[in-house]
Short mmCIF file of C-alpha atoms and ligand atoms in Angstrom, two decimals:
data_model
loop_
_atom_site.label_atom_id
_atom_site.label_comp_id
_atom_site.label_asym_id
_atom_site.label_seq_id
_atom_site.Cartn_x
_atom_site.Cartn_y
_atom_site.Cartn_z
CA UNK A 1339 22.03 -28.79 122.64
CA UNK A 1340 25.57 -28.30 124.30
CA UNK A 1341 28.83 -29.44 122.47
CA UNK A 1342 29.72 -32.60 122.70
CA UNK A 1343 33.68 -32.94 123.10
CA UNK A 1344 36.05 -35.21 123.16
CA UNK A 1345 39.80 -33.98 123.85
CA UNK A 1346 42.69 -35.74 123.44
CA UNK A 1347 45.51 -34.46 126.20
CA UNK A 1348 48.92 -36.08 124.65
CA UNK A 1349 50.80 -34.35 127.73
CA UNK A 1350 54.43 -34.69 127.55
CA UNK A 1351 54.51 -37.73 125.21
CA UNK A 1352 55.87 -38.55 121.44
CA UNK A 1353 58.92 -37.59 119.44
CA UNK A 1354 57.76 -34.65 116.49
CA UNK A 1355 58.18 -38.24 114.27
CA UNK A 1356 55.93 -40.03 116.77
CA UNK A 1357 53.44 -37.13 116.98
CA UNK A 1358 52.93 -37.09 113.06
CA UNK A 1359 52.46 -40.63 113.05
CA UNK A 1360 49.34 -40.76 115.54
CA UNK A 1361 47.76 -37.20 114.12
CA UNK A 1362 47.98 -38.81 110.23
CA UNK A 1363 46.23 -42.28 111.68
CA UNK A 1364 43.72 -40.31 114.27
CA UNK A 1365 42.57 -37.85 111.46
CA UNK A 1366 41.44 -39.83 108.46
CA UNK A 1367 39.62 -42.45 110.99
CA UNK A 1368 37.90 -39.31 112.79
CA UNK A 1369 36.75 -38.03 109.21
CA UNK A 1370 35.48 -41.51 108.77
CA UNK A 1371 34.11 -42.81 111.41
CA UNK A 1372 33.16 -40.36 113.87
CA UNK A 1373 29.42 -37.93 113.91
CA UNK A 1374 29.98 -34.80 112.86
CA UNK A 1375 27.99 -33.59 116.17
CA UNK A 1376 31.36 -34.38 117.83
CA UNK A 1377 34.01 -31.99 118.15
CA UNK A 1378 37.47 -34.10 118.77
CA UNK A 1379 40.11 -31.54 120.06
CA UNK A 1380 43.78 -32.67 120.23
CA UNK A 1381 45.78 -30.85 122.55
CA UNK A 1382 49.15 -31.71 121.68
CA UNK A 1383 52.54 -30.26 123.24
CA UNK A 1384 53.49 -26.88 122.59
CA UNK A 1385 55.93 -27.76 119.58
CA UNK A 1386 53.51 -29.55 117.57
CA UNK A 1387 50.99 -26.91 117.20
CA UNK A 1388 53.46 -25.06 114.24
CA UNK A 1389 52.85 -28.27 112.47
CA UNK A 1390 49.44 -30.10 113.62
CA UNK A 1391 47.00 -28.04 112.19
CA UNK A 1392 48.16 -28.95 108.49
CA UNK A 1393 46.77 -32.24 109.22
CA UNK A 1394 43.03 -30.97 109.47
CA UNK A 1395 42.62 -27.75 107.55
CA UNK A 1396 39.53 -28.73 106.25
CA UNK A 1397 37.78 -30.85 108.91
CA UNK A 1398 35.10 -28.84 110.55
CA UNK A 1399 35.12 -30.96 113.95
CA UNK A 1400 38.53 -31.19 114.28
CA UNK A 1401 40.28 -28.82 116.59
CA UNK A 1402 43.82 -27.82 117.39
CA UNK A 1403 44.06 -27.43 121.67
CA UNK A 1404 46.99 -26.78 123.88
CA UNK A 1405 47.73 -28.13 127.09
CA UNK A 1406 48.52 -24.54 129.16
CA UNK A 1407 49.77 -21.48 128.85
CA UNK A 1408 50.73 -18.57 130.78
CA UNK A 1409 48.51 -15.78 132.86
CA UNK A 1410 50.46 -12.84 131.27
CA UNK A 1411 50.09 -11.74 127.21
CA UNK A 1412 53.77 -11.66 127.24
CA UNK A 1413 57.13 -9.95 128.43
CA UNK A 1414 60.18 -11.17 130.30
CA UNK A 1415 58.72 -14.38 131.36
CA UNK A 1416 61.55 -16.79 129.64
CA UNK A 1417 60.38 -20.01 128.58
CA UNK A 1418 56.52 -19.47 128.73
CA UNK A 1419 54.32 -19.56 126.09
CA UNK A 1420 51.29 -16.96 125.93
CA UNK A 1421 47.65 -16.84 124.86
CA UNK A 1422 48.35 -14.68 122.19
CA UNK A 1423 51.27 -16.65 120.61
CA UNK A 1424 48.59 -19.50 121.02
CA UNK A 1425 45.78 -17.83 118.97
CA UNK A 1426 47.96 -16.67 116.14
CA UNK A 1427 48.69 -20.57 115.40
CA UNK A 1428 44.91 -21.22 115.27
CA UNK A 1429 44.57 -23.22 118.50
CA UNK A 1430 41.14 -22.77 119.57
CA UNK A 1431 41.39 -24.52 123.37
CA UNK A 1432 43.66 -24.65 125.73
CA UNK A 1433 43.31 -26.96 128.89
CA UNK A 1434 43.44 -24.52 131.94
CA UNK A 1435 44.46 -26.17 135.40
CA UNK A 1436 45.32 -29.73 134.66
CA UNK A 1437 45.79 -31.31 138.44
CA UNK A 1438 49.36 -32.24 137.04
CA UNK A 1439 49.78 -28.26 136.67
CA UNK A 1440 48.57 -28.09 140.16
CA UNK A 1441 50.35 -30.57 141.79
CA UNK A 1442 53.58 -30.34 140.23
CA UNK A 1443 53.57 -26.66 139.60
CA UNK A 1444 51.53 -25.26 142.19
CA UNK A 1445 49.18 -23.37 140.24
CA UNK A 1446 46.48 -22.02 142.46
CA UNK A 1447 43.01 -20.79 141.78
CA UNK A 1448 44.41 -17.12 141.63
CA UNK A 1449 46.86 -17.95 138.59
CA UNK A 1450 44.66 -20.23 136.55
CA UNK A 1451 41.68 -17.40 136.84
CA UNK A 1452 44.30 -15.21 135.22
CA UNK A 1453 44.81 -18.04 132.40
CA UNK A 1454 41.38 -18.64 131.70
CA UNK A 1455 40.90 -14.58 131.78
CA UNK A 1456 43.82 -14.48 129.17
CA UNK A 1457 42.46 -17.68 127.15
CA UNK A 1458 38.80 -16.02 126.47
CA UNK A 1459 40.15 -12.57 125.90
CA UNK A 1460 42.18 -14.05 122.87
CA UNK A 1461 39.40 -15.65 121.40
CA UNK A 1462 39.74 -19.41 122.60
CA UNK A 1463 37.95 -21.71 124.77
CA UNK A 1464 39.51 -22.60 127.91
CA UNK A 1465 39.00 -26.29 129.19
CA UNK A 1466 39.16 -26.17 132.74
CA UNK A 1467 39.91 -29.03 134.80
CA UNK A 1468 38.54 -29.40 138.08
CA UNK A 1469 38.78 -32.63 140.43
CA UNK A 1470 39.40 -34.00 143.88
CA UNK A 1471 41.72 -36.24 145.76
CA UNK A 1472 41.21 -39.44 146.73
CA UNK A 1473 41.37 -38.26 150.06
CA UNK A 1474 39.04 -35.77 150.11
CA UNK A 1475 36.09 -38.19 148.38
CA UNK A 1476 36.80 -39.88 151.39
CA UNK A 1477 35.60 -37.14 153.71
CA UNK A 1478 32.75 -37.26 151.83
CA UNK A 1479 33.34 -33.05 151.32
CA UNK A 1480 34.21 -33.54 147.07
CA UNK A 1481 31.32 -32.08 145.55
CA UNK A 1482 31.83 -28.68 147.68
CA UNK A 1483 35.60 -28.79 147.10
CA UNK A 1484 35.24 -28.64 143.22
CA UNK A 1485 32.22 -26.73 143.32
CA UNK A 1486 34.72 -24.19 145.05
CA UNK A 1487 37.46 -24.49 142.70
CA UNK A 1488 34.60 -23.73 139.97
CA UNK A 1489 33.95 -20.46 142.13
CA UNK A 1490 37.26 -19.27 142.47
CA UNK A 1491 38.66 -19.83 139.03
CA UNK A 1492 35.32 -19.17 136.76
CA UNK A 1493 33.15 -16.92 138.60
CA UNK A 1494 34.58 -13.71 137.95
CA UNK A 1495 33.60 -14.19 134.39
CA UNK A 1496 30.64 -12.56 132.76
CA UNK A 1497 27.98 -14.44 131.43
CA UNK A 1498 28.76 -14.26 128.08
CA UNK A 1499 32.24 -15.08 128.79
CA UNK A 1500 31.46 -18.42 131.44
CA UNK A 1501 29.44 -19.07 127.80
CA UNK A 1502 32.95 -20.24 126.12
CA UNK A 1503 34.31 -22.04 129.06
CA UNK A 1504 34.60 -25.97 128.97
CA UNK A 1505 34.81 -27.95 132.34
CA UNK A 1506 36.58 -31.27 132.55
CA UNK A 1507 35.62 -32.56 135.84
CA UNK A 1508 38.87 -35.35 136.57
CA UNK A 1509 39.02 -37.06 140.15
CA UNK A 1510 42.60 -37.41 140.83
CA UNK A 1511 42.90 -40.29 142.02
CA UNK A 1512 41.51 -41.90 138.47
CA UNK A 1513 43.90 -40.11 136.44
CA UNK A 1514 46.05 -43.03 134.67
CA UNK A 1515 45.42 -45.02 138.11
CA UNK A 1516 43.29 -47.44 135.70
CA UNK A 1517 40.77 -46.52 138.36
CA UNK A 1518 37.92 -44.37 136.51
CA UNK A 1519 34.73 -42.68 138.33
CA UNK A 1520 31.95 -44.68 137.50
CA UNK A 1521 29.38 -43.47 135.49
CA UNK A 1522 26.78 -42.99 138.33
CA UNK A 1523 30.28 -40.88 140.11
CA UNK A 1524 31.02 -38.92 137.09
CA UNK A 1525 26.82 -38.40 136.83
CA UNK A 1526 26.50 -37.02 140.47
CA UNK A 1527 29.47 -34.72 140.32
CA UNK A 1528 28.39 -33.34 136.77
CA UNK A 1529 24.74 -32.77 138.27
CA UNK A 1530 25.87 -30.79 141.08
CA UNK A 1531 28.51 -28.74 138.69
CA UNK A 1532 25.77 -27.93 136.87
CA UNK A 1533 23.47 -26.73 139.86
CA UNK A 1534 26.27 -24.48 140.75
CA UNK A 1535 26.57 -22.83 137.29
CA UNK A 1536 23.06 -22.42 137.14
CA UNK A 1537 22.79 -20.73 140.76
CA UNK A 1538 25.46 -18.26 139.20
CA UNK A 1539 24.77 -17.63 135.67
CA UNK A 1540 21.12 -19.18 135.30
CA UNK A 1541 19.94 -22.54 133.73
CA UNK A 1542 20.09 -21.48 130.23
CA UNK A 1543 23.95 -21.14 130.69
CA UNK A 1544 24.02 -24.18 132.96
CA UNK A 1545 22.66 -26.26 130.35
CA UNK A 1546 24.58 -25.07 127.44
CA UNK A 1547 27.90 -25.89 129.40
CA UNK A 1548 29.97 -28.50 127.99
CA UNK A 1549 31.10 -30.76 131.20
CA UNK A 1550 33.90 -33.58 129.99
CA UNK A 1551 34.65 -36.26 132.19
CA UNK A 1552 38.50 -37.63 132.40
CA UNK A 1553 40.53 -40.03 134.06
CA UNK A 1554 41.16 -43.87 133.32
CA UNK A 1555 38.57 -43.15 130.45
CA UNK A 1556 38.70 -45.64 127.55
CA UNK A 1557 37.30 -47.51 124.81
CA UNK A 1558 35.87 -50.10 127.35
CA UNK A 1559 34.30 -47.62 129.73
CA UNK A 1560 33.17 -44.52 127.87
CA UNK A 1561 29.82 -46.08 126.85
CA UNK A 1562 28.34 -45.92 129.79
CA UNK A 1563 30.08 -42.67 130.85
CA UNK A 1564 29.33 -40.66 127.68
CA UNK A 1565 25.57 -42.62 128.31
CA UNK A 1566 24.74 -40.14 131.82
CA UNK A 1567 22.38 -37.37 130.89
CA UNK A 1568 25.35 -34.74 132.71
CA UNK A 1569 28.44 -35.90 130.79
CA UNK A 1570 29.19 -34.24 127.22
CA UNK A 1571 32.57 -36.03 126.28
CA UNK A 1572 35.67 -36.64 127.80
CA UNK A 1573 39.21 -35.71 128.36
CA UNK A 1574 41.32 -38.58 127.48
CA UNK A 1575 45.05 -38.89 128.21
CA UNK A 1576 46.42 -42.34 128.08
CA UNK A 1577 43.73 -43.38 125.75
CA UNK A 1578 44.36 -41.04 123.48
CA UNK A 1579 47.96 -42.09 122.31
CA UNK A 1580 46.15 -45.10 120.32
CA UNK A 1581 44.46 -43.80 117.68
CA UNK A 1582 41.99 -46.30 117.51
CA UNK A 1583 41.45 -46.72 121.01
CA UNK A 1584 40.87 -43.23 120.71
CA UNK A 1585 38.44 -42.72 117.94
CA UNK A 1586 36.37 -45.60 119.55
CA UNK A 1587 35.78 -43.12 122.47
CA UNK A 1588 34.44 -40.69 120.34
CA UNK A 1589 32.45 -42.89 118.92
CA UNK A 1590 30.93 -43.42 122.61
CA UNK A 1591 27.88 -41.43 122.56
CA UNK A 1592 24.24 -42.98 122.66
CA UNK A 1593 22.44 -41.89 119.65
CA UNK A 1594 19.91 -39.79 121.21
CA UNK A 1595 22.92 -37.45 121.94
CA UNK A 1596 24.27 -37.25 118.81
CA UNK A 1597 20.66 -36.21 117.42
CA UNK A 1598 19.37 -34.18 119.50
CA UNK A 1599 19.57 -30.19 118.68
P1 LIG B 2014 44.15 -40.48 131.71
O1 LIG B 2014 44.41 -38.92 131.84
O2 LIG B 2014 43.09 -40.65 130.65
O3 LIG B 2014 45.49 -41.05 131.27
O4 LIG B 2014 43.71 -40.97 133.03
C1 LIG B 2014 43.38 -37.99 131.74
C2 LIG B 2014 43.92 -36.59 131.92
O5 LIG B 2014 44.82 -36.42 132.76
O6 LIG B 2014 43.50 -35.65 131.25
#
Protein backbone atom coordinates (compact mmCIF):
# COMPACT_ATOMS: atom_id res chain seq x y z
CA UNK A 1 0.00 0.00 0.00
CA UNK A 2 1.37 3.65 -0.56
CA UNK A 3 2.53 5.85 2.47
CA UNK A 4 0.25 7.51 4.17
CA UNK A 5 1.58 11.13 5.18
CA UNK A 6 0.75 13.73 6.99
CA UNK A 7 3.18 16.93 6.90
CA UNK A 8 3.16 19.63 8.97
CA UNK A 9 4.45 22.99 6.92
CA UNK A 10 5.20 25.56 10.00
CA UNK A 11 6.34 28.16 7.18
CA UNK A 12 7.73 31.24 8.56
CA UNK A 13 6.12 30.97 12.03
CA UNK A 14 7.42 30.57 15.90
CA UNK A 15 10.28 31.98 17.90
CA UNK A 16 13.25 28.88 18.44
CA UNK A 17 11.29 29.10 22.19
CA UNK A 18 7.92 28.81 20.44
CA UNK A 19 9.12 26.06 18.05
CA UNK A 20 10.35 23.79 21.04
CA UNK A 21 7.24 24.27 22.73
CA UNK A 22 4.85 22.83 19.87
CA UNK A 23 7.58 19.94 18.72
CA UNK A 24 7.77 18.70 22.76
CA UNK A 25 3.63 18.77 22.85
CA UNK A 26 3.19 17.36 19.02
CA UNK A 27 5.72 14.45 19.68
CA UNK A 28 4.68 12.59 22.79
CA UNK A 29 0.81 12.89 21.56
CA UNK A 30 1.97 11.49 18.00
CA UNK A 31 3.81 8.51 19.89
CA UNK A 32 0.55 8.11 21.66
CA UNK A 33 -2.08 8.50 19.80
CA UNK A 34 -1.38 8.24 16.28
CA UNK A 35 -1.06 4.47 13.90
CA UNK A 36 2.13 3.67 13.30
CA UNK A 37 1.04 3.23 9.43
CA UNK A 38 1.29 7.06 9.48
CA UNK A 39 4.30 8.86 8.78
CA UNK A 40 3.89 12.61 10.37
CA UNK A 41 6.68 14.80 8.79
CA UNK A 42 7.32 18.28 10.31
CA UNK A 43 8.85 20.60 8.08
CA UNK A 44 9.96 23.27 10.21
CA UNK A 45 12.09 26.51 9.20
CA UNK A 46 15.52 26.16 8.27
CA UNK A 47 16.97 27.04 11.86
CA UNK A 48 15.15 24.50 13.69
CA UNK A 49 16.34 21.53 11.89
CA UNK A 50 20.02 21.77 14.06
CA UNK A 51 17.76 21.23 16.95
CA UNK A 52 14.33 19.34 15.97
CA UNK A 53 15.45 16.09 15.35
CA UNK A 54 16.57 15.57 19.14
CA UNK A 55 12.99 15.56 19.83
CA UNK A 56 12.28 12.18 17.89
CA UNK A 57 15.44 10.14 17.66
CA UNK A 58 13.73 7.16 18.31
CA UNK A 59 10.26 7.45 16.74
CA UNK A 60 10.12 5.43 13.60
CA UNK A 61 7.17 7.57 11.95
CA UNK A 62 8.37 10.67 12.80
CA UNK A 63 10.25 12.65 10.24
CA UNK A 64 12.35 15.78 10.11
CA UNK A 65 11.22 17.88 6.53
CA UNK A 66 12.25 21.23 5.27
CA UNK A 67 10.31 23.70 3.60
CA UNK A 68 12.86 24.43 0.31
CA UNK A 69 16.03 24.58 -0.64
CA UNK A 70 18.14 25.57 -3.42
CA UNK A 71 18.69 23.96 -7.18
CA UNK A 72 22.54 24.13 -6.84
CA UNK A 73 24.75 21.64 -4.24
CA UNK A 74 26.43 24.75 -3.23
CA UNK A 75 28.89 27.73 -4.08
CA UNK A 76 28.57 31.49 -4.07
CA UNK A 77 24.91 31.56 -3.70
CA UNK A 78 24.80 33.76 -0.24
CA UNK A 79 22.03 33.08 1.92
CA UNK A 80 20.71 29.74 0.39
CA UNK A 81 20.62 26.66 1.93
CA UNK A 82 21.46 23.37 -0.17
CA UNK A 83 20.33 19.75 -0.44
CA UNK A 84 23.39 18.56 0.81
CA UNK A 85 23.64 20.79 3.96
CA UNK A 86 19.96 19.42 4.30
CA UNK A 87 20.83 15.67 4.27
CA UNK A 88 23.78 15.90 6.60
CA UNK A 89 21.17 17.15 9.41
CA UNK A 90 19.01 14.04 8.74
CA UNK A 91 16.05 15.77 7.07
CA UNK A 92 14.51 13.25 4.98
CA UNK A 93 11.81 15.68 2.88
CA UNK A 94 11.85 18.74 1.71
CA UNK A 95 8.66 20.50 0.25
CA UNK A 96 9.61 21.43 -3.43
CA UNK A 97 7.46 24.32 -5.07
CA UNK A 98 5.18 25.60 -2.39
CA UNK A 99 2.73 28.17 -4.48
CA UNK A 100 4.05 30.77 -1.83
CA UNK A 101 7.64 29.95 -3.46
CA UNK A 102 5.98 30.52 -6.72
CA UNK A 103 4.14 33.41 -6.23
CA UNK A 104 6.32 35.36 -4.15
CA UNK A 105 9.57 34.13 -5.53
CA UNK A 106 8.87 33.26 -8.95
CA UNK A 107 10.09 29.88 -9.03
CA UNK A 108 9.20 28.30 -12.30
CA UNK A 109 8.92 24.73 -13.40
CA UNK A 110 12.59 24.92 -14.76
CA UNK A 111 14.10 25.79 -11.16
CA UNK A 112 12.00 23.54 -8.98
CA UNK A 113 12.89 20.44 -11.55
CA UNK A 114 16.44 21.36 -10.61
CA UNK A 115 15.37 21.18 -6.73
CA UNK A 116 13.61 18.09 -6.85
CA UNK A 117 16.70 16.71 -9.16
CA UNK A 118 19.02 17.93 -6.24
CA UNK A 119 16.52 16.63 -3.37
CA UNK A 120 16.51 12.80 -4.75
CA UNK A 121 20.14 12.82 -5.67
CA UNK A 122 20.93 13.48 -1.87
CA UNK A 123 18.92 10.84 -0.67
CA UNK A 124 15.55 12.63 0.39
CA UNK A 125 12.08 12.71 -0.70
CA UNK A 126 10.90 15.73 -2.31
CA UNK A 127 7.19 16.82 -1.60
CA UNK A 128 6.07 18.58 -4.48
CA UNK A 129 3.31 20.90 -4.45
CA UNK A 130 1.21 21.37 -7.30
CA UNK A 131 -2.18 23.48 -7.47
CA UNK A 132 -4.28 25.97 -9.36
CA UNK A 133 -5.77 29.37 -9.04
CA UNK A 134 -8.97 30.20 -8.32
CA UNK A 135 -9.14 31.59 -11.57
CA UNK A 136 -8.15 29.02 -13.57
CA UNK A 137 -10.81 26.32 -11.79
CA UNK A 138 -12.97 28.75 -13.15
CA UNK A 139 -12.10 28.13 -16.78
CA UNK A 140 -12.78 24.87 -16.04
CA UNK A 141 -8.88 24.08 -17.62
CA UNK A 142 -7.36 22.95 -13.69
CA UNK A 143 -6.88 19.42 -14.06
CA UNK A 144 -4.65 19.99 -17.38
CA UNK A 145 -2.86 22.94 -15.75
CA UNK A 146 -1.48 20.78 -12.80
CA UNK A 147 -1.30 17.80 -14.75
CA UNK A 148 1.27 20.09 -16.72
CA UNK A 149 3.09 21.38 -13.87
CA UNK A 150 3.43 17.49 -12.89
CA UNK A 151 5.04 17.13 -16.51
CA UNK A 152 7.37 19.79 -16.42
CA UNK A 153 8.77 19.51 -12.96
CA UNK A 154 8.66 15.45 -12.44
CA UNK A 155 8.87 13.91 -15.71
CA UNK A 156 12.37 14.01 -16.43
CA UNK A 157 12.84 11.64 -13.59
CA UNK A 158 13.45 7.96 -13.98
CA UNK A 159 11.22 5.56 -12.72
CA UNK A 160 12.92 4.60 -9.89
CA UNK A 161 13.53 8.09 -9.02
CA UNK A 162 9.49 9.51 -9.66
CA UNK A 163 9.38 6.26 -6.99
CA UNK A 164 10.58 8.73 -4.00
CA UNK A 165 8.65 11.72 -5.05
CA UNK A 166 5.58 12.90 -2.87
CA UNK A 167 2.84 15.16 -4.51
CA UNK A 168 0.82 17.59 -2.45
CA UNK A 169 -1.86 18.64 -4.72
CA UNK A 170 -2.97 22.44 -2.93
CA UNK A 171 -5.60 24.67 -4.89
CA UNK A 172 -4.55 28.11 -4.21
CA UNK A 173 -7.22 29.65 -3.60
CA UNK A 174 -7.86 27.21 -0.32
CA UNK A 175 -4.60 27.83 1.10
CA UNK A 176 -5.41 29.56 4.65
CA UNK A 177 -8.56 31.13 2.73
CA UNK A 178 -10.61 28.81 5.28
CA UNK A 179 -11.94 27.69 1.93
CA UNK A 180 -10.77 23.87 1.48
CA UNK A 181 -11.46 21.59 -1.79
CA UNK A 182 -14.02 19.35 -0.91
CA UNK A 183 -13.44 15.93 -0.66
CA UNK A 184 -15.23 14.93 -3.96
CA UNK A 185 -12.60 18.20 -5.45
CA UNK A 186 -9.57 16.93 -3.80
CA UNK A 187 -10.91 13.11 -5.09
CA UNK A 188 -11.23 14.20 -8.82
CA UNK A 189 -7.97 16.06 -9.02
CA UNK A 190 -6.03 13.14 -7.19
CA UNK A 191 -7.73 10.61 -9.76
CA UNK A 192 -6.62 12.38 -12.71
CA UNK A 193 -2.91 12.99 -11.06
CA UNK A 194 -2.80 9.61 -10.82
CA UNK A 195 -3.91 8.76 -14.52
CA UNK A 196 -1.15 10.98 -15.58
CA UNK A 197 1.59 9.21 -13.55
CA UNK A 198 0.43 6.06 -14.66
CA UNK A 199 0.38 7.09 -18.53
CA UNK A 200 4.15 8.02 -17.76
CA UNK A 201 5.64 5.62 -15.44
CA UNK A 202 2.89 2.74 -15.41
CA UNK A 203 0.18 1.85 -12.77
CA UNK A 204 2.38 0.07 -10.44
CA UNK A 205 4.20 3.47 -9.86
CA UNK A 206 0.92 5.36 -10.10
CA UNK A 207 -0.44 3.51 -7.34
CA UNK A 208 2.44 3.47 -5.03
CA UNK A 209 2.52 7.41 -5.22
CA UNK A 210 1.81 9.16 -2.14
CA UNK A 211 -0.70 12.18 -3.24
CA UNK A 212 -1.33 14.70 0.02
CA UNK A 213 -4.00 17.04 -0.16
CA UNK A 214 -3.50 20.74 1.50
CA UNK A 215 -5.17 23.84 1.99
CA UNK A 216 -7.77 25.00 4.75
CA UNK A 217 -7.28 21.28 5.93
CA UNK A 218 -8.21 20.65 9.59
CA UNK A 219 -9.38 18.66 12.35
CA UNK A 220 -13.06 19.28 11.21
CA UNK A 221 -12.58 18.44 7.56
CA UNK A 222 -9.86 15.84 7.14
CA UNK A 223 -12.26 12.91 7.78
CA UNK A 224 -13.85 13.00 4.89
CA UNK A 225 -10.79 14.14 2.87
CA UNK A 226 -8.33 11.53 4.18
CA UNK A 227 -11.83 9.13 3.58
CA UNK A 228 -11.43 9.44 -0.77
CA UNK A 229 -9.87 6.32 -2.14
CA UNK A 230 -7.06 9.02 -4.08
CA UNK A 231 -5.95 11.04 -1.04
CA UNK A 232 -2.96 9.59 1.21
CA UNK A 233 -2.59 12.45 3.88
CA UNK A 234 -2.26 15.95 3.87
CA UNK A 235 -0.15 18.97 3.98
CA UNK A 236 -1.24 21.07 6.77
CA UNK A 237 -0.11 24.65 7.44
CA UNK A 238 -2.28 26.61 9.73
CA UNK A 239 -3.48 23.51 11.35
CA UNK A 240 -0.47 22.40 12.16
CA UNK A 241 0.69 25.16 14.70
CA UNK A 242 -1.85 23.45 17.32
CA UNK A 243 -0.58 20.46 18.29
CA UNK A 244 -3.66 18.91 18.99
CA UNK A 245 -5.51 20.20 16.22
CA UNK A 246 -2.80 18.69 14.50
CA UNK A 247 -2.46 15.21 15.75
CA UNK A 248 -6.32 14.93 15.34
CA UNK A 249 -5.60 15.17 11.53
CA UNK A 250 -3.43 12.43 11.61
CA UNK A 251 -5.61 10.64 13.30
CA UNK A 252 -8.05 11.20 10.15
CA UNK A 253 -7.74 8.10 8.28
CA UNK A 254 -10.67 5.45 7.93
CA UNK A 255 -9.49 2.24 9.27
CA UNK A 256 -9.45 0.30 6.19
CA UNK A 257 -6.46 2.60 5.28
CA UNK A 258 -4.56 2.23 8.09
CA UNK A 259 -4.80 -1.74 7.63
CA UNK A 260 -4.47 -2.37 4.52
CA UNK A 261 -0.80 -3.58 3.19
P1 LIG B 1 -3.08 25.93 5.18
O1 LIG B 1 -1.73 25.81 4.35
O2 LIG B 1 -3.31 24.58 5.81
O3 LIG B 1 -2.80 27.00 6.21
O4 LIG B 1 -4.16 26.30 4.23
C1 LIG B 1 -1.39 24.66 3.64
C2 LIG B 1 -0.07 24.85 2.94
O5 LIG B 1 0.17 25.96 2.44
O6 LIG B 1 0.76 23.95 2.87
Amino acid sequence: MRQLIVAANWKMNLTRQEGIALISEVVPMVRDQVHTKVKVVLCVPFPFIGFAKRFFQSQKNIALGAQNCYYKPAGAYTGEISAPMLKSFDVDYVIIGHSERRQYFGETEEVLAEKVRQVIANQMHPIFCCGESLQTRQSGYHINFVRQQLSQSLFHLSAEDFAKVVIAYEPIWAIGTGHNATAQQAQEMHFALRQHIASVYGQEIAQQTTILYGGSCNANNAPEIFACPDVDGGLIGGASLKSSEFTNICKSFPLYKLIAD
